[in-house]
mmCIF file of C-alpha atoms in Angstrom:
data_model
loop_
_atom_site.group_PDB
_atom_site.id
_atom_site.type_symbol
_atom_site.label_atom_id
_atom_site.label_comp_id
_atom_site.label_asym_id
_atom_site.label_seq_id
_atom_site.Cartn_x
_atom_site.Cartn_y
_atom_site.Cartn_z
ATOM 1 C CA UNK A 1 85.300 133.031 81.073
ATOM 2 C CA UNK A 2 86.340 136.453 82.399
ATOM 3 C CA UNK A 3 88.719 139.306 81.668
ATOM 4 C CA UNK A 4 89.868 142.593 83.151
ATOM 5 C CA UNK A 5 87.001 144.426 81.417
ATOM 6 C CA UNK A 6 83.445 144.277 82.771
ATOM 7 C CA UNK A 7 82.446 142.559 86.005
ATOM 8 C CA UNK A 8 84.424 139.668 87.468
ATOM 9 C CA UNK A 9 83.227 136.127 86.931
ATOM 10 C CA UNK A 10 82.184 135.904 90.573
ATOM 11 C CA UNK A 11 80.153 139.125 90.365
ATOM 12 C CA UNK A 12 78.396 137.990 87.193
ATOM 13 C CA UNK A 13 77.526 134.746 88.939
ATOM 14 C CA UNK A 14 75.975 136.634 91.841
ATOM 15 C CA UNK A 15 73.457 138.092 89.404
ATOM 16 C CA UNK A 16 72.792 134.912 87.466
ATOM 17 C CA UNK A 17 72.309 132.393 90.282
ATOM 18 C CA UNK A 18 68.984 132.363 92.110
ATOM 19 C CA UNK A 19 69.391 134.347 95.336
ATOM 20 C CA UNK A 20 68.938 131.261 97.531
ATOM 21 C CA UNK A 21 71.719 129.299 95.773
ATOM 22 C CA UNK A 22 74.179 128.072 98.451
ATOM 23 C CA UNK A 23 77.694 129.475 98.276
ATOM 24 C CA UNK A 24 79.145 126.010 97.700
ATOM 25 C CA UNK A 25 77.054 125.668 94.542
ATOM 26 C CA UNK A 26 78.045 129.170 93.415
ATOM 27 C CA UNK A 27 81.702 128.229 93.770
ATOM 28 C CA UNK A 28 81.231 124.936 91.923
ATOM 29 C CA UNK A 29 79.471 126.756 89.092
ATOM 30 C CA UNK A 30 82.344 129.216 88.789
ATOM 31 C CA UNK A 31 84.827 126.345 88.818
ATOM 32 C CA UNK A 32 83.139 124.722 85.815
ATOM 33 C CA UNK A 33 83.459 128.015 83.929
ATOM 34 C CA UNK A 34 87.182 128.165 84.746
ATOM 35 C CA UNK A 35 87.559 124.540 83.677
ATOM 36 C CA UNK A 36 86.296 125.236 80.167
ATOM 37 C CA UNK A 37 89.127 127.727 79.746
ATOM 38 C CA UNK A 38 91.740 125.575 81.483
ATOM 39 C CA UNK A 39 91.044 122.430 79.437
ATOM 40 C CA UNK A 40 90.530 124.047 76.034
ATOM 41 C CA UNK A 41 93.208 124.075 73.357
ATOM 42 C CA UNK A 42 95.484 127.090 73.005
ATOM 43 C CA UNK A 43 96.809 129.413 75.701
ATOM 44 C CA UNK A 44 94.287 129.777 78.546
ATOM 45 C CA UNK A 45 93.588 133.303 79.827
ATOM 46 C CA UNK A 46 92.548 133.791 83.444
ATOM 47 C CA UNK A 47 91.558 137.061 85.036
ATOM 48 C CA UNK A 48 93.894 137.634 88.002
ATOM 49 C CA UNK A 49 92.254 136.321 91.140
ATOM 50 C CA UNK A 50 89.457 134.424 89.414
ATOM 51 C CA UNK A 51 90.407 131.307 91.379
ATOM 52 C CA UNK A 52 90.226 133.415 94.564
ATOM 53 C CA UNK A 53 86.578 134.334 93.839
ATOM 54 C CA UNK A 54 87.751 137.857 93.161
ATOM 55 C CA UNK A 55 85.030 140.493 93.346
ATOM 56 C CA UNK A 56 84.907 144.203 92.599
ATOM 57 C CA UNK A 57 81.484 144.575 94.190
ATOM 58 C CA UNK A 58 79.903 144.697 90.720
ATOM 59 C CA UNK A 59 82.257 147.404 89.369
ATOM 60 C CA UNK A 60 82.310 146.910 85.603
ATOM 61 C CA UNK A 61 85.188 149.335 84.940
ATOM 62 C CA UNK A 62 87.552 149.625 87.879
ATOM 63 C CA UNK A 63 90.360 151.478 86.091
ATOM 64 C CA UNK A 64 89.948 154.480 88.396
ATOM 65 C CA UNK A 65 88.452 152.674 91.397
ATOM 66 C CA UNK A 66 91.621 152.277 93.441
ATOM 67 C CA UNK A 67 92.653 149.448 95.763
ATOM 68 C CA UNK A 68 89.302 149.504 97.584
ATOM 69 C CA UNK A 69 87.831 147.569 94.680
ATOM 70 C CA UNK A 70 90.942 146.248 92.891
ATOM 71 C CA UNK A 71 93.114 144.711 95.606
ATOM 72 C CA UNK A 72 93.897 140.981 95.751
ATOM 73 C CA UNK A 73 94.019 139.327 99.177
ATOM 74 C CA UNK A 74 96.407 136.398 98.998
ATOM 75 C CA UNK A 75 95.552 135.415 102.560
ATOM 76 C CA UNK A 76 92.104 134.454 101.169
ATOM 77 C CA UNK A 77 90.409 136.237 104.077
ATOM 78 C CA UNK A 78 88.536 138.702 101.824
ATOM 79 C CA UNK A 79 87.461 138.932 98.190
ATOM 80 C CA UNK A 80 86.327 142.591 97.939
ATOM 81 C CA UNK A 81 82.718 141.485 97.836
ATOM 82 C CA UNK A 82 80.364 143.858 99.678
ATOM 83 C CA UNK A 83 82.789 146.785 99.827
ATOM 84 C CA UNK A 84 79.948 149.169 98.934
ATOM 85 C CA UNK A 85 78.463 150.216 95.611
ATOM 86 C CA UNK A 86 81.152 150.824 92.982
ATOM 87 C CA UNK A 87 82.130 154.281 91.700
ATOM 88 C CA UNK A 88 79.343 156.249 90.086
ATOM 89 C CA UNK A 89 81.073 157.052 86.796
ATOM 90 C CA UNK A 90 80.276 153.709 85.137
ATOM 91 C CA UNK A 91 77.945 152.061 87.652
ATOM 92 C CA UNK A 92 75.467 154.513 89.161
ATOM 93 C CA UNK A 93 72.598 153.470 86.878
ATOM 94 C CA UNK A 94 72.649 149.996 88.480
ATOM 95 C CA UNK A 95 73.201 150.970 92.110
ATOM 96 C CA UNK A 96 69.655 150.144 93.168
ATOM 97 C CA UNK A 97 69.955 146.702 91.590
ATOM 98 C CA UNK A 98 73.301 146.100 93.266
ATOM 99 C CA UNK A 99 72.511 147.205 96.809
ATOM 100 C CA UNK A 100 70.353 144.235 97.942
ATOM 101 C CA UNK A 101 72.976 141.779 96.711
ATOM 102 C CA UNK A 102 75.908 143.610 98.294
ATOM 103 C CA UNK A 103 74.074 143.860 101.626
ATOM 104 C CA UNK A 104 73.116 140.163 101.728
ATOM 105 C CA UNK A 105 75.517 138.355 104.127
ATOM 106 C CA UNK A 106 74.684 134.980 102.571
ATOM 107 C CA UNK A 107 76.340 136.083 99.319
ATOM 108 C CA UNK A 108 79.755 136.683 100.922
ATOM 109 C CA UNK A 109 82.212 133.802 100.417
ATOM 110 C CA UNK A 110 84.145 132.542 103.428
ATOM 111 C CA UNK A 111 87.856 131.759 103.461
ATOM 112 C CA UNK A 112 87.065 128.058 103.048
ATOM 113 C CA UNK A 113 85.163 128.797 99.844
ATOM 114 C CA UNK A 114 88.166 130.663 98.450
ATOM 115 C CA UNK A 115 90.576 127.918 99.465
ATOM 116 C CA UNK A 116 88.410 125.292 97.790
ATOM 117 C CA UNK A 117 88.310 127.256 94.540
ATOM 118 C CA UNK A 118 92.067 127.865 94.563
ATOM 119 C CA UNK A 119 92.737 124.163 95.150
ATOM 120 C CA UNK A 120 90.352 123.253 92.353
ATOM 121 C CA UNK A 121 92.061 125.341 89.684
ATOM 122 C CA UNK A 122 95.452 124.006 90.727
ATOM 123 C CA UNK A 123 94.175 120.465 90.245
ATOM 124 C CA UNK A 124 92.679 121.248 86.842
ATOM 125 C CA UNK A 125 95.939 122.838 85.711
ATOM 126 C CA UNK A 126 97.714 119.699 86.898
ATOM 127 C CA UNK A 127 95.339 117.683 84.710
ATOM 128 C CA UNK A 128 96.125 119.954 81.754
ATOM 129 C CA UNK A 129 99.857 119.555 82.331
ATOM 130 C CA UNK A 130 99.594 115.774 82.632
ATOM 131 C CA UNK A 131 98.975 115.134 78.936
ATOM 132 C CA UNK A 132 100.087 116.777 75.701
ATOM 133 C CA UNK A 133 96.593 116.037 74.386
ATOM 134 C CA UNK A 134 95.381 119.145 76.213
ATOM 135 C CA UNK A 135 98.084 121.232 74.520
ATOM 136 C CA UNK A 136 97.915 120.397 70.804
ATOM 137 C CA UNK A 137 100.328 122.426 68.706
ATOM 138 C CA UNK A 138 98.631 122.834 65.322
ATOM 139 C CA UNK A 139 95.206 123.705 63.991
ATOM 140 C CA UNK A 140 95.089 120.483 61.989
ATOM 141 C CA UNK A 141 95.875 118.433 65.067
ATOM 142 C CA UNK A 142 92.952 120.053 66.855
ATOM 143 C CA UNK A 143 90.654 119.368 63.886
ATOM 144 C CA UNK A 144 91.786 115.736 63.697
ATOM 145 C CA UNK A 145 91.742 114.904 67.394
ATOM 146 C CA UNK A 146 89.107 117.000 69.207
ATOM 147 C CA UNK A 147 85.438 116.051 68.991
ATOM 148 C CA UNK A 148 82.208 116.977 70.788
ATOM 149 C CA UNK A 149 79.584 114.330 71.401
ATOM 150 C CA UNK A 150 76.519 115.791 73.129
ATOM 151 C CA UNK A 151 75.229 117.533 70.014
ATOM 152 C CA UNK A 152 72.135 117.678 67.850
ATOM 153 C CA UNK A 153 68.426 117.992 68.670
ATOM 154 C CA UNK A 154 68.523 115.205 71.282
ATOM 155 C CA UNK A 155 71.425 116.606 73.287
ATOM 156 C CA UNK A 156 71.274 116.881 77.073
ATOM 157 C CA UNK A 157 70.911 120.607 77.874
ATOM 158 C CA UNK A 158 73.993 122.211 79.381
ATOM 159 C CA UNK A 159 76.334 119.207 79.209
ATOM 160 C CA UNK A 160 79.544 119.486 77.164
ATOM 161 C CA UNK A 161 81.241 116.202 76.249
ATOM 162 C CA UNK A 162 84.676 116.600 74.662
ATOM 163 C CA UNK A 163 87.088 113.898 73.546
ATOM 164 C CA UNK A 164 90.713 114.244 72.466
ATOM 165 C CA UNK A 165 92.023 111.269 70.512
ATOM 166 C CA UNK A 166 95.517 109.825 70.655
ATOM 167 C CA UNK A 167 94.814 107.168 68.024
ATOM 168 C CA UNK A 168 95.472 109.511 65.082
ATOM 169 C CA UNK A 169 98.816 111.071 64.197
ATOM 170 C CA UNK A 170 101.781 110.826 66.550
ATOM 171 C CA UNK A 171 101.449 109.105 69.901
ATOM 172 C CA UNK A 172 101.371 112.115 72.229
ATOM 173 C CA UNK A 173 100.499 110.285 75.449
ATOM 174 C CA UNK A 174 102.167 106.965 76.146
ATOM 175 C CA UNK A 175 99.453 105.907 78.601
ATOM 176 C CA UNK A 176 96.282 107.084 76.872
ATOM 177 C CA UNK A 177 94.322 106.437 73.715
ATOM 178 C CA UNK A 178 92.319 109.531 74.505
ATOM 179 C CA UNK A 179 90.899 111.961 77.048
ATOM 180 C CA UNK A 180 87.204 112.440 77.766
ATOM 181 C CA UNK A 181 86.085 115.613 79.531
ATOM 182 C CA UNK A 182 82.517 116.187 80.667
ATOM 183 C CA UNK A 183 81.548 119.679 81.813
ATOM 184 C CA UNK A 184 78.316 119.560 83.805
ATOM 185 C CA UNK A 185 77.231 123.066 84.905
ATOM 186 C CA UNK A 186 73.661 121.942 85.616
ATOM 187 C CA UNK A 187 71.958 121.442 88.969
ATOM 188 C CA UNK A 188 71.612 117.686 88.468
ATOM 189 C CA UNK A 189 73.826 114.642 88.087
ATOM 190 C CA UNK A 190 73.958 113.547 84.469
ATOM 191 C CA UNK A 191 74.538 110.230 82.706
ATOM 192 C CA UNK A 192 75.901 110.112 79.184
ATOM 193 C CA UNK A 193 76.555 106.989 77.132
ATOM 194 C CA UNK A 194 79.192 106.508 74.447
ATOM 195 C CA UNK A 195 78.482 103.148 72.812
ATOM 196 C CA UNK A 196 81.913 103.051 71.154
ATOM 197 C CA UNK A 197 83.524 102.883 74.607
ATOM 198 C CA UNK A 198 81.773 99.680 75.690
ATOM 199 C CA UNK A 199 84.444 97.226 76.812
ATOM 200 C CA UNK A 200 87.098 99.953 76.905
ATOM 201 C CA UNK A 201 89.332 100.707 79.881
ATOM 202 C CA UNK A 202 88.347 104.249 80.914
ATOM 203 C CA UNK A 203 89.219 105.638 84.357
ATOM 204 C CA UNK A 204 88.778 108.906 86.201
ATOM 205 C CA UNK A 205 91.939 110.992 85.830
ATOM 206 C CA UNK A 206 94.234 110.156 88.773
ATOM 207 C CA UNK A 207 94.462 113.814 89.835
ATOM 208 C CA UNK A 208 90.680 113.922 90.214
ATOM 209 C CA UNK A 209 90.499 110.465 91.746
ATOM 210 C CA UNK A 210 92.669 111.880 94.536
ATOM 211 C CA UNK A 211 91.019 115.304 94.543
ATOM 212 C CA UNK A 212 90.400 117.440 97.618
ATOM 213 C CA UNK A 213 86.830 117.603 96.290
ATOM 214 C CA UNK A 214 84.972 114.440 97.349
ATOM 215 C CA UNK A 215 82.181 115.137 94.847
ATOM 216 C CA UNK A 216 84.308 114.752 91.712
ATOM 217 C CA UNK A 217 85.689 111.498 93.114
ATOM 218 C CA UNK A 218 82.218 109.998 92.626
ATOM 219 C CA UNK A 219 82.304 110.598 88.853
ATOM 220 C CA UNK A 220 82.394 107.209 87.157
ATOM 221 C CA UNK A 221 82.450 105.206 83.931
ATOM 222 C CA UNK A 222 80.762 101.845 83.433
ATOM 223 C CA UNK A 223 82.703 99.664 81.005
ATOM 224 C CA UNK A 224 79.770 97.316 80.381
ATOM 225 C CA UNK A 225 77.380 100.056 79.223
ATOM 226 C CA UNK A 226 79.756 102.837 78.131
ATOM 227 C CA UNK A 227 77.984 105.223 80.511
ATOM 228 C CA UNK A 228 79.615 108.208 82.187
ATOM 229 C CA UNK A 229 78.089 109.588 85.381
ATOM 230 C CA UNK A 230 79.035 113.138 86.403
ATOM 231 C CA UNK A 231 77.750 114.988 89.494
ATOM 232 C CA UNK A 232 76.059 118.378 89.300
ATOM 233 C CA UNK A 233 78.250 121.471 88.820
ATOM 234 C CA UNK A 234 81.298 119.296 88.190
ATOM 235 C CA UNK A 235 83.958 118.822 85.543
ATOM 236 C CA UNK A 236 85.151 115.230 85.221
ATOM 237 C CA UNK A 237 88.145 114.171 83.124
ATOM 238 C CA UNK A 238 88.541 110.512 82.188
ATOM 239 C CA UNK A 239 91.536 108.755 80.667
ATOM 240 C CA UNK A 240 90.860 106.220 77.928
ATOM 241 C CA UNK A 241 93.805 103.947 78.613
ATOM 242 C CA UNK A 242 95.861 102.320 75.898
ATOM 243 C CA UNK A 243 95.255 98.562 75.595
ATOM 244 C CA UNK A 244 97.070 96.732 78.344
ATOM 245 C CA UNK A 245 99.867 94.681 76.809
ATOM 246 C CA UNK A 246 102.220 94.728 79.783
ATOM 247 C CA UNK A 247 102.631 91.555 81.813
ATOM 248 C CA UNK A 248 102.733 91.653 85.616
ATOM 249 C CA UNK A 249 106.053 91.867 87.434
ATOM 250 C CA UNK A 250 107.071 88.973 89.660
ATOM 251 C CA UNK A 251 109.359 88.835 92.671
ATOM 252 C CA UNK A 252 110.111 85.239 93.696
ATOM 253 C CA UNK A 253 112.676 83.497 95.867
ATOM 254 C CA UNK A 254 113.416 80.420 97.920
ATOM 255 C CA UNK A 255 114.478 81.974 101.213
ATOM 256 C CA UNK A 256 117.119 79.807 102.936
ATOM 257 C CA UNK A 257 116.329 78.853 106.533
ATOM 258 C CA UNK A 258 118.849 76.054 107.119
ATOM 259 C CA UNK A 259 121.013 74.906 104.221
ATOM 260 C CA UNK A 260 123.660 72.203 103.910
ATOM 261 C CA UNK A 261 125.514 70.690 100.985
ATOM 262 C CA UNK A 262 122.711 68.617 99.433
ATOM 263 C CA UNK A 263 119.721 69.363 101.631
ATOM 264 C CA UNK A 264 118.059 72.470 102.890
ATOM 265 C CA UNK A 265 115.036 74.058 104.472
ATOM 266 C CA UNK A 266 113.566 77.004 102.563
ATOM 267 C CA UNK A 267 110.537 79.246 102.600
ATOM 268 C CA UNK A 268 108.682 80.010 99.367
ATOM 269 C CA UNK A 269 108.249 83.720 98.740
ATOM 270 C CA UNK A 270 106.644 85.487 95.799
ATOM 271 C CA UNK A 271 104.498 88.463 94.867
ATOM 272 C CA UNK A 272 102.963 89.888 91.700
ATOM 273 C CA UNK A 273 102.303 93.527 90.818
ATOM 274 C CA UNK A 274 100.596 95.053 87.802
ATOM 275 C CA UNK A 275 100.098 98.675 86.702
ATOM 276 C CA UNK A 276 96.442 98.123 85.777
ATOM 277 C CA UNK A 277 95.234 95.118 87.739
ATOM 278 C CA UNK A 278 95.537 95.431 91.537
ATOM 279 C CA UNK A 279 94.997 91.676 91.993
ATOM 280 C CA UNK A 280 96.758 89.615 89.312
ATOM 281 C CA UNK A 281 96.359 85.856 89.721
ATOM 282 C CA UNK A 282 99.493 84.021 90.847
ATOM 283 C CA UNK A 283 100.201 80.288 90.654
ATOM 284 C CA UNK A 284 103.378 78.734 92.063
ATOM 285 C CA UNK A 285 104.779 75.232 91.734
ATOM 286 C CA UNK A 286 107.880 73.587 93.136
ATOM 287 C CA UNK A 287 108.860 70.763 90.817
ATOM 288 C CA UNK A 288 105.243 70.622 89.664
ATOM 289 C CA UNK A 289 103.821 70.597 93.207
ATOM 290 C CA UNK A 290 101.564 73.568 93.951
ATOM 291 C CA UNK A 291 102.830 75.779 96.773
ATOM 292 C CA UNK A 292 101.818 79.093 98.256
ATOM 293 C CA UNK A 293 103.644 82.190 99.379
ATOM 294 C CA UNK A 294 105.058 81.322 102.802
ATOM 295 C CA UNK A 295 105.113 77.542 102.275
ATOM 296 C CA UNK A 296 108.096 75.918 103.989
ATOM 297 C CA UNK A 297 109.912 73.168 102.119
ATOM 298 C CA UNK A 298 112.617 70.621 102.923
ATOM 299 C CA UNK A 299 114.608 69.738 99.799
ATOM 300 C CA UNK A 300 116.747 66.610 99.676
ATOM 301 C CA UNK A 301 118.945 66.018 96.639
ATOM 302 C CA UNK A 302 118.849 62.456 95.297
ATOM 303 C CA UNK A 303 119.532 60.730 92.005
ATOM 304 C CA UNK A 304 116.412 58.636 92.331
ATOM 305 C CA UNK A 305 112.980 59.381 90.937
ATOM 306 C CA UNK A 306 111.261 62.422 92.411
ATOM 307 C CA UNK A 307 108.863 61.934 95.299
ATOM 308 C CA UNK A 308 107.329 64.227 97.898
ATOM 309 C CA UNK A 309 105.432 64.215 101.174
ATOM 310 C CA UNK A 310 103.577 66.785 103.272
ATOM 311 C CA UNK A 311 104.359 66.672 107.002
ATOM 312 C CA UNK A 312 102.537 69.116 109.294
ATOM 313 C CA UNK A 313 102.314 71.726 106.563
ATOM 314 C CA UNK A 314 105.957 71.337 105.459
ATOM 315 C CA UNK A 315 106.618 69.987 101.959
ATOM 316 C CA UNK A 316 109.432 67.404 101.759
ATOM 317 C CA UNK A 317 110.752 66.804 98.245
ATOM 318 C CA UNK A 318 113.355 64.294 97.101
ATOM 319 C CA UNK A 319 114.623 64.996 93.562
ATOM 320 C CA UNK A 320 117.778 65.420 91.456
ATOM 321 C CA UNK A 321 117.051 69.135 90.911
ATOM 322 C CA UNK A 322 114.617 71.733 92.179
ATOM 323 C CA UNK A 323 112.843 74.616 90.530
ATOM 324 C CA UNK A 324 110.222 77.069 91.815
ATOM 325 C CA UNK A 325 108.020 78.339 88.980
ATOM 326 C CA UNK A 326 105.723 81.346 89.535
ATOM 327 C CA UNK A 327 103.219 82.481 86.894
ATOM 328 C CA UNK A 328 101.162 85.665 87.163
ATOM 329 C CA UNK A 329 98.251 86.663 84.918
ATOM 330 C CA UNK A 330 96.438 90.001 84.882
ATOM 331 C CA UNK A 331 92.762 90.582 84.097
ATOM 332 C CA UNK A 332 93.450 91.148 80.388
ATOM 333 C CA UNK A 333 95.374 87.869 80.047
ATOM 334 C CA UNK A 334 98.947 89.174 80.047
ATOM 335 C CA UNK A 335 101.164 86.516 81.628
ATOM 336 C CA UNK A 336 104.642 86.448 83.109
ATOM 337 C CA UNK A 337 106.633 83.495 84.452
ATOM 338 C CA UNK A 338 109.837 83.312 86.482
ATOM 339 C CA UNK A 339 111.809 80.340 87.769
ATOM 340 C CA UNK A 340 114.025 80.182 90.849
ATOM 341 C CA UNK A 341 116.452 77.467 91.957
ATOM 342 C CA UNK A 342 117.577 76.902 95.548
ATOM 343 C CA UNK A 343 121.130 77.682 96.545
ATOM 344 C CA UNK A 344 122.864 74.890 98.436
ATOM 345 C CA UNK A 345 126.200 75.385 100.157
ATOM 346 C CA UNK A 346 129.341 73.614 98.961
ATOM 347 C CA UNK A 347 130.606 72.745 102.442
ATOM 348 C CA UNK A 348 129.374 72.760 106.004
ATOM 349 C CA UNK A 349 126.065 73.983 107.384
ATOM 350 C CA UNK A 350 124.818 77.521 106.767
ATOM 351 C CA UNK A 351 122.068 79.132 108.772
ATOM 352 C CA UNK A 352 120.017 82.267 108.191
ATOM 353 C CA UNK A 353 116.983 82.265 110.418
ATOM 354 C CA UNK A 354 115.433 79.515 112.474
ATOM 355 C CA UNK A 355 112.990 76.902 111.228
ATOM 356 C CA UNK A 356 110.105 76.802 113.708
#
């Protein structure tokens, strides 16, 4: 997007944006340009200070311009914008064009603008580092895996839609079947539909879901329609997750409250967690009797046929043996089951807690 030759990316943007474009939009536009470099295959090249909105006040060849135009301010307080017209040797012919821009206070970025841009590039580099799909090692791998989707005569102007597949060749990302990146440099929110993704688990990349930029957090994918929605001047990266084949994890126990040799008071405790589903469905039974997390039970060992009774919310069960069974199911149907037996004491009473 920029190099040490010619004007900096920020300076070029000052020319290209309409004069009344807010600084926030100028910064977001520059960020999208950086993103194309950061998320492309190969070794990305960044002009030093591009994330700091580096300016040379339109100098297109600053080799002999000194620190007045070339310095980098790592405090983010200044960017070298508006330091005066650049040296005459390579720039004098455009001085009259430059002067109104350089004198316009609305075109000077504030420290907060610089900080936002710096934070953005760090996040995008974190996205790049998160998956080997952004760092393919061979030309053939790039040919086989990378595709562009907003193409042809009916394409949406300005929008770039890039996918990187992990369903061909070696499995490079254990959590993803692919990455979808949408670069939207336009002034408007855009919607783009990929019919092949209907019914597929696609989520905003976790780095962006927790971004310091609240705008990118609103980027979304609708599983029912296969539609992506990306805000204006925003790059959104989505992870096409591998099919969920992992069952929930279960933690279950019969917590002893007052236990003797053949009888005991316990409290049912269980929980379910799942990497994909925040609310897996849990069902628990004690000897076939449905119970809930926190249910208190009084278990009495007997050789007779099982029977039970509820008394003021406490479940009394008489049976030869006891078993708590907890089953958890996630939204894709993966199921896990665990069983727990109570621990009675061989002699004398044993207390841990008080039954209220």
